[in-house]
Coordinates of C-alpha atoms in Angstrom, one line a residue:
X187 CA 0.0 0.0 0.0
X188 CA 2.7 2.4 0.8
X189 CA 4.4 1.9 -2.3
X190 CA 1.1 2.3 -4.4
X191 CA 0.8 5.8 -2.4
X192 CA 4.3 6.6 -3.1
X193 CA 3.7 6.0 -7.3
X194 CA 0.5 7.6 -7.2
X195 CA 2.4 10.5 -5.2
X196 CA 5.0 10.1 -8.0
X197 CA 2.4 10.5 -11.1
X198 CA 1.2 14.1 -10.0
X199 CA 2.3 17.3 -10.6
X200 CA -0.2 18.8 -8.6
X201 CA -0.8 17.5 -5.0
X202 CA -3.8 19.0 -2.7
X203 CA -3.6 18.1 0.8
X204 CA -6.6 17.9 2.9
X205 CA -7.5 17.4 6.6
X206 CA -10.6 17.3 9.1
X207 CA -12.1 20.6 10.8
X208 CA -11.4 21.8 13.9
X209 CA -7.9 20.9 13.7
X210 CA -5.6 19.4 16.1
X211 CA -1.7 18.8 15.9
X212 CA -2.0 15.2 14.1
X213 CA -4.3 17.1 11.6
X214 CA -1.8 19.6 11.0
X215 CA 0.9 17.3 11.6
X216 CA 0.0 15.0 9.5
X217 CA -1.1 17.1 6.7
X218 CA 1.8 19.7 6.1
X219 CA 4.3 17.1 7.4
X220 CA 3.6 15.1 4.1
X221 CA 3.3 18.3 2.4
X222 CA 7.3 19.0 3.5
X223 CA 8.4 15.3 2.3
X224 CA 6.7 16.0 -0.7
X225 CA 7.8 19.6 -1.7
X226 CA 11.5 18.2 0.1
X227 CA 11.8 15.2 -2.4
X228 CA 10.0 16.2 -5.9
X229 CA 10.8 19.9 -6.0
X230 CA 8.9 20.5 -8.9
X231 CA 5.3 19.2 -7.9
X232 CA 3.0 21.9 -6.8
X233 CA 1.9 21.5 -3.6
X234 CA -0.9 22.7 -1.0
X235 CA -2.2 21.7 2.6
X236 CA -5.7 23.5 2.5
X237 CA -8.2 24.3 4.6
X238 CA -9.8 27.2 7.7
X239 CA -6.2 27.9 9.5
X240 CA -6.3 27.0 13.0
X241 CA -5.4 30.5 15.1
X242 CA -4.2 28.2 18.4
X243 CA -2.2 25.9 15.7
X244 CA -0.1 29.1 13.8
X245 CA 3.2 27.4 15.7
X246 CA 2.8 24.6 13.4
X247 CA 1.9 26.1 10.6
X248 CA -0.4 27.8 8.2
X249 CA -2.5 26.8 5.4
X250 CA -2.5 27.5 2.2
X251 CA -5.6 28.6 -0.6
X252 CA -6.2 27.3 -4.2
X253 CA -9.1 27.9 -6.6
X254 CA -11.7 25.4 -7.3
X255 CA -10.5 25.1 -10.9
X256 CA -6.9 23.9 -9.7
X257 CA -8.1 20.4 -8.6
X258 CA -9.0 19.4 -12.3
X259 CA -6.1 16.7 -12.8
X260 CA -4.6 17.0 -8.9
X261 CA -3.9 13.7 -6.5
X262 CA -6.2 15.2 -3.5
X263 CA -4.4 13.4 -0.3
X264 CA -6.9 13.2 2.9
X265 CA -5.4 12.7 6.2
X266 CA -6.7 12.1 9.9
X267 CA -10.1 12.1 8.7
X268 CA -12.2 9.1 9.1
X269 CA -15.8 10.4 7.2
X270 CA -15.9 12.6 4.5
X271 CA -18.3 14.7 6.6
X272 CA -15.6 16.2 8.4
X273 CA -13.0 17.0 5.7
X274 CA -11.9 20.7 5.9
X275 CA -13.6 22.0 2.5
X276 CA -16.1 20.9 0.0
X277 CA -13.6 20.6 -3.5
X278 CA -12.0 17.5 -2.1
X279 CA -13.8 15.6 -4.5
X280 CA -12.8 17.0 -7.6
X281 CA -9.5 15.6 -8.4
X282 CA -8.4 13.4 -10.3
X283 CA -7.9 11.1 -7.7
X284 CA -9.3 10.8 -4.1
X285 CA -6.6 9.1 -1.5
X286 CA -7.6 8.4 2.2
X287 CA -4.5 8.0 5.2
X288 CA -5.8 7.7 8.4
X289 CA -5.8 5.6 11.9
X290 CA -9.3 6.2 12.8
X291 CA -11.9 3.4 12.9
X292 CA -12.9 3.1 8.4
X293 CA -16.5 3.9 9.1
X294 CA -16.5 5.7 5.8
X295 CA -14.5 4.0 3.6
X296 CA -13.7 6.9 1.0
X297 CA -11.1 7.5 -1.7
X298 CA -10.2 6.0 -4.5
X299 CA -6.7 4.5 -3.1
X300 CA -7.3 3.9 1.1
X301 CA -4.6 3.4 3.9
X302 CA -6.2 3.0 6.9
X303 CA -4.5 1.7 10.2
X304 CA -6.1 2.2 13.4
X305 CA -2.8 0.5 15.5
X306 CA -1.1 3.7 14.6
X307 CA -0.6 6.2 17.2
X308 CA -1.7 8.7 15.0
X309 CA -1.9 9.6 11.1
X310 CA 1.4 11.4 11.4
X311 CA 3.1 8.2 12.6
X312 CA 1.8 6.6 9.5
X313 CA 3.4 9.2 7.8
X314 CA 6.5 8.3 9.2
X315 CA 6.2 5.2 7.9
X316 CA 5.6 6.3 4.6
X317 CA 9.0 8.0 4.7
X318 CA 10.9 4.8 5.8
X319 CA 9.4 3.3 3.1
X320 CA 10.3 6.1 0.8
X321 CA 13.9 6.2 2.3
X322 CA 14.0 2.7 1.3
X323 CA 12.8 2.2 -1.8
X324 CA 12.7 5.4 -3.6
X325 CA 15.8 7.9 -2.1
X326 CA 13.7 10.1 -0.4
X327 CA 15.3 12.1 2.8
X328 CA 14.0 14.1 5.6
X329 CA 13.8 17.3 6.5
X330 CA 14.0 19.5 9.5
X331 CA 10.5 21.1 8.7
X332 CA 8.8 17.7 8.0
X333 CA 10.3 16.1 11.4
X334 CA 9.4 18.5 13.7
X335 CA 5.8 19.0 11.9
X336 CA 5.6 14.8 12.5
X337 CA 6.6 14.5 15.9
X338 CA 4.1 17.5 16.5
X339 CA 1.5 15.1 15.1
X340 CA 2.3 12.1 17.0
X341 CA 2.5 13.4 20.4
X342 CA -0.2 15.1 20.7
X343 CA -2.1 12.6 19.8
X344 CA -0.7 10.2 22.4
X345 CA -1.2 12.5 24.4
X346 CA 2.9 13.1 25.7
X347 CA 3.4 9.3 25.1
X348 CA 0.8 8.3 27.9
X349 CA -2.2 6.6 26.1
X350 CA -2.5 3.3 25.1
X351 CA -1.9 3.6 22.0
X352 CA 1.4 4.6 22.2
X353 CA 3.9 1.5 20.5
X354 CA 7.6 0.7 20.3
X355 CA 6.9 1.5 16.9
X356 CA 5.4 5.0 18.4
X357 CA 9.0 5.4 20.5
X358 CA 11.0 4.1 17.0
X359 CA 9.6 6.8 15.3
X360 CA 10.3 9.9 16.9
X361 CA 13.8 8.6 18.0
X362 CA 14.3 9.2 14.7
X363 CA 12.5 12.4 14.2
X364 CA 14.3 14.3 17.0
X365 CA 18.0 13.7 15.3
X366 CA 16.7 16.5 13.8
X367 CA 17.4 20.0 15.3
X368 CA 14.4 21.7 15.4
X369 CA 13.7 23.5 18.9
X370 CA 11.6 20.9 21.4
X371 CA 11.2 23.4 24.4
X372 CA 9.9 26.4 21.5
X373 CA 7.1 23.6 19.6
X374 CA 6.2 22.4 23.5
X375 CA 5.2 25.9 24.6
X376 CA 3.3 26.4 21.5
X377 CA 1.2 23.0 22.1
X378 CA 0.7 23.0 25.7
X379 CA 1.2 26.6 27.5
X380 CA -2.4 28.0 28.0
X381 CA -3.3 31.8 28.7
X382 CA -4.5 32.8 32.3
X383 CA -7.9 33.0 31.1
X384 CA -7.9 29.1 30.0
X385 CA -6.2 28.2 33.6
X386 CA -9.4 30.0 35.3
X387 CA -11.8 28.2 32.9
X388 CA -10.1 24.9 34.0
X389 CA -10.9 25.9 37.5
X390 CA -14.3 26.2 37.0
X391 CA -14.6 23.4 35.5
X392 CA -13.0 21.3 38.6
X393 CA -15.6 23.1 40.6
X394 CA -18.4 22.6 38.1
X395 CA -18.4 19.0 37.2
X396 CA -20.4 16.4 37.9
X397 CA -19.6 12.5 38.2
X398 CA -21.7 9.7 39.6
X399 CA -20.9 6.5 41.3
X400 CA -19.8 4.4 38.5
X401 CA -17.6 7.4 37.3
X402 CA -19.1 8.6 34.4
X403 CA -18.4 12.7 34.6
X404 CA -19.6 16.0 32.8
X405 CA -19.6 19.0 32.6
X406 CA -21.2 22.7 30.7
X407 CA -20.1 25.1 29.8
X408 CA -22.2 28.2 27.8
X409 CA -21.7 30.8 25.9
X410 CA -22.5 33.0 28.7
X411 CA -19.5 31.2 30.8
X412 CA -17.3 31.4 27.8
X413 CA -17.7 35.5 27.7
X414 CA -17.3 35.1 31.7
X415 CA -13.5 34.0 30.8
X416 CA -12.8 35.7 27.9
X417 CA -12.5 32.4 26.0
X418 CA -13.4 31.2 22.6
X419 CA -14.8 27.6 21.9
X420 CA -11.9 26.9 20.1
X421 CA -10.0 27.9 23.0
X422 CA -11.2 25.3 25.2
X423 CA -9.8 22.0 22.9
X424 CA -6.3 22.5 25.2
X425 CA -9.1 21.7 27.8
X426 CA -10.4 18.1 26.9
X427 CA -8.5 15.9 29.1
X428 CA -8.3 18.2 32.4
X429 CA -10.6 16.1 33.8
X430 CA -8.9 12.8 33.5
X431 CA -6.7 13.8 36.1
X432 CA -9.7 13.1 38.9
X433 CA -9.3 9.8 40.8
X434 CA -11.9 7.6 39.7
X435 CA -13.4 9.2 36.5
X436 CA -13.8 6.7 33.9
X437 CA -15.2 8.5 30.9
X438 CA -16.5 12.5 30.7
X439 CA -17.7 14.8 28.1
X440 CA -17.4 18.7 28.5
X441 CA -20.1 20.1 26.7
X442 CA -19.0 23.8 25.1
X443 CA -22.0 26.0 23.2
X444 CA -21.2 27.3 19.9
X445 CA -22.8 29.6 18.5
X446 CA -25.4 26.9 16.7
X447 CA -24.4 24.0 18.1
X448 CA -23.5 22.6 21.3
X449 CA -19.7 20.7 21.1
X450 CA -19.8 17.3 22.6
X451 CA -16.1 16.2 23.3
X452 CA -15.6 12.9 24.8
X453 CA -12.6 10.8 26.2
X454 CA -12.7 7.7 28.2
X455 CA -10.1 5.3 30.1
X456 CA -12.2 1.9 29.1
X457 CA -15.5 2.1 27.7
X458 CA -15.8 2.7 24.0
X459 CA -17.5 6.2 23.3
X460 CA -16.9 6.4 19.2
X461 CA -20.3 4.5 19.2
X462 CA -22.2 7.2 21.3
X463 CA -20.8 10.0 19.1
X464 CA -21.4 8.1 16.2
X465 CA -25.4 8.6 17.2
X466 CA -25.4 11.9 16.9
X467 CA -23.1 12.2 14.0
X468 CA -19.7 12.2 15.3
X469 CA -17.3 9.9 15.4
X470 CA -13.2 9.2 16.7
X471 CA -11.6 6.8 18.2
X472 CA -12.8 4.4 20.6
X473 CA -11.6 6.7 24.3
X474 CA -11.6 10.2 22.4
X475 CA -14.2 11.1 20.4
X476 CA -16.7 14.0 19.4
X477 CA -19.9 14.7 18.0
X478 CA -22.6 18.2 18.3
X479 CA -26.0 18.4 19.4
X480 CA -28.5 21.3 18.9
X481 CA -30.2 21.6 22.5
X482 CA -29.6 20.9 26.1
X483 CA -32.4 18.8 26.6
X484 CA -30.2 16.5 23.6
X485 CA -27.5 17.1 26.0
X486 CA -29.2 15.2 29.0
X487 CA -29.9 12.5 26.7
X488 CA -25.9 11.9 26.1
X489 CA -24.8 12.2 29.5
X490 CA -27.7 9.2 30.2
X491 CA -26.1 7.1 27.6
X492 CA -23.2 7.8 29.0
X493 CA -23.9 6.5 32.1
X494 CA -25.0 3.3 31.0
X495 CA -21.9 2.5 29.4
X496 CA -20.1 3.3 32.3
X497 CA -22.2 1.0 34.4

């Protein structure tokens, strides 16, 4: 499979790469980290990581726009998206050809050539591999740009190394990547220092939740507590996992209201929660997952379910 993505990479001189909405580092990690390879080792392809940029994600990088009519004859890449209802822009579709990488569960199995692995740590690890293979087989090197991008990617989503689905292969892979002198302490500030305003939200959200016997935990937060803070929606995705700290929690959803929407964000530490966000049109991995509703009383109806499968 890698080698079929490789020659397909190989055939196009334009290259458009995709990712989901609402970003995180894997997205963009994954995304313009192939976009480095790429541009590194066929300097003459043309080629763009697309999509809304990401304020909270500008350490990383930025995006890039092209017009509808340059997809005609482009390889349109996907990455770190598991259903096409989430992919960051509605042209994805008219290329030439349609290419999925991802690790999420294949619930939507899109794209004319797929490589999904759901052992990954994350879509930028499977990039990663891509290189070795690339390194192998077809000369391609490295860069300084596309390492620290990757290694971006891949601990975030393992959350600093700590979740399960961290691997020796997980561990292989960034010994690798951080041979390469880009500045660690600089990229960690960027991903994990939060403004004072965050930190007081996160307080209020220790004093705020609620978690029942069989510790299944929530908690809400609306607009009008968001303007309380000074904080944006977006703001609050450094915030997801503050509440896995608590002894005893076994799964939790914080609840953040949009503007028409109400955000559903759910992690776990056993039970499998892709299938509750998956009713309500959402979807992730099985302990961190998302999904929206449209009301509170929709609201009550998750943290229920939720309950249950923490019985």
């Amino acid at each position: 499979m890698k080698r079929q993505i490789i020659d397909t990479i190989e055939k196009y001189d334009k290259i458009i790469i995709h990712r989901h909405v609402r970003p995180d580092p894997d997205a963009y990690g994954s995304q313009s980290g192939l976009k480095e390879l790429i541009k590194a080792n066929y300097p003459n392809k043309q080629v763009f990581a697309v999509g809304q940029h990401e304020e909270s994600l500008t350490y990383l990088a930025q995006q890039d726009h092209v017009e509808r009519s340059f997809y005609e004859g482009a390889l349109v890449i996907v990455t770190d998206t598991g259903n096409t209802g989430r992919i960051d822009s509605e042209y994805y579709t008219e290329g030439a050809v349609l290419m999925k990488i991802d690790h999420h569960p294949d619930a939507d199995p899109y794209g004319d050539i797929k490589w999904v692995n759901t052992s990954a740590s994350s879509t930028s690890e499977m990039i990663y591999s891509l290189y070795e293979e690339g390194k192998q087989s077809y000369g391609w090197k490295m860069t300084t740009d596309a390492a620290r991008l990757l290694f971006a990617g891949i601990v975030g989503d393992t959350g600093r190394f700590l979740f399960p689905s961290t691997t020796t292969t997980t561990f292989e892979a960034v010994s690798e990547l951080i041979k390469f002198d880009f500045d660690r302490p600089e990229l960690f500030a960027g991903m994990y220092e939060v403004k004072r305003e965050l930190l007081h939200l996160k307080g209020y959200m220790y004093q705020n939740f609620t978690m029942d016997e069989n510790g299944a935990a929530f908690v809400k937060i609306d607009k009008a507590t968001l303007e309380q803070f000074g904080v944006t929606a977006s703001d609050t995705s450094q915030l997801v996992g503050a509440l896995g700290d608590v002894q005893g929690i076994v799964a939790w959803i914080i609840f953040i209201e949009e503007e028409d929407q109400i955000r559903v964000r759910l992690r776990s530490k056993g039970p499998v929660i892709n299938t509750l966000a998956a009713e309500y049109g959402g979807g992730g991995h099985p302990l961190a997952s998302g999904a929206s509703v449209h009301s509170w009383e929709e609201v009550d109806e998750v943290i229920a379910k939720l309950k249950k499968l923490c019985v």
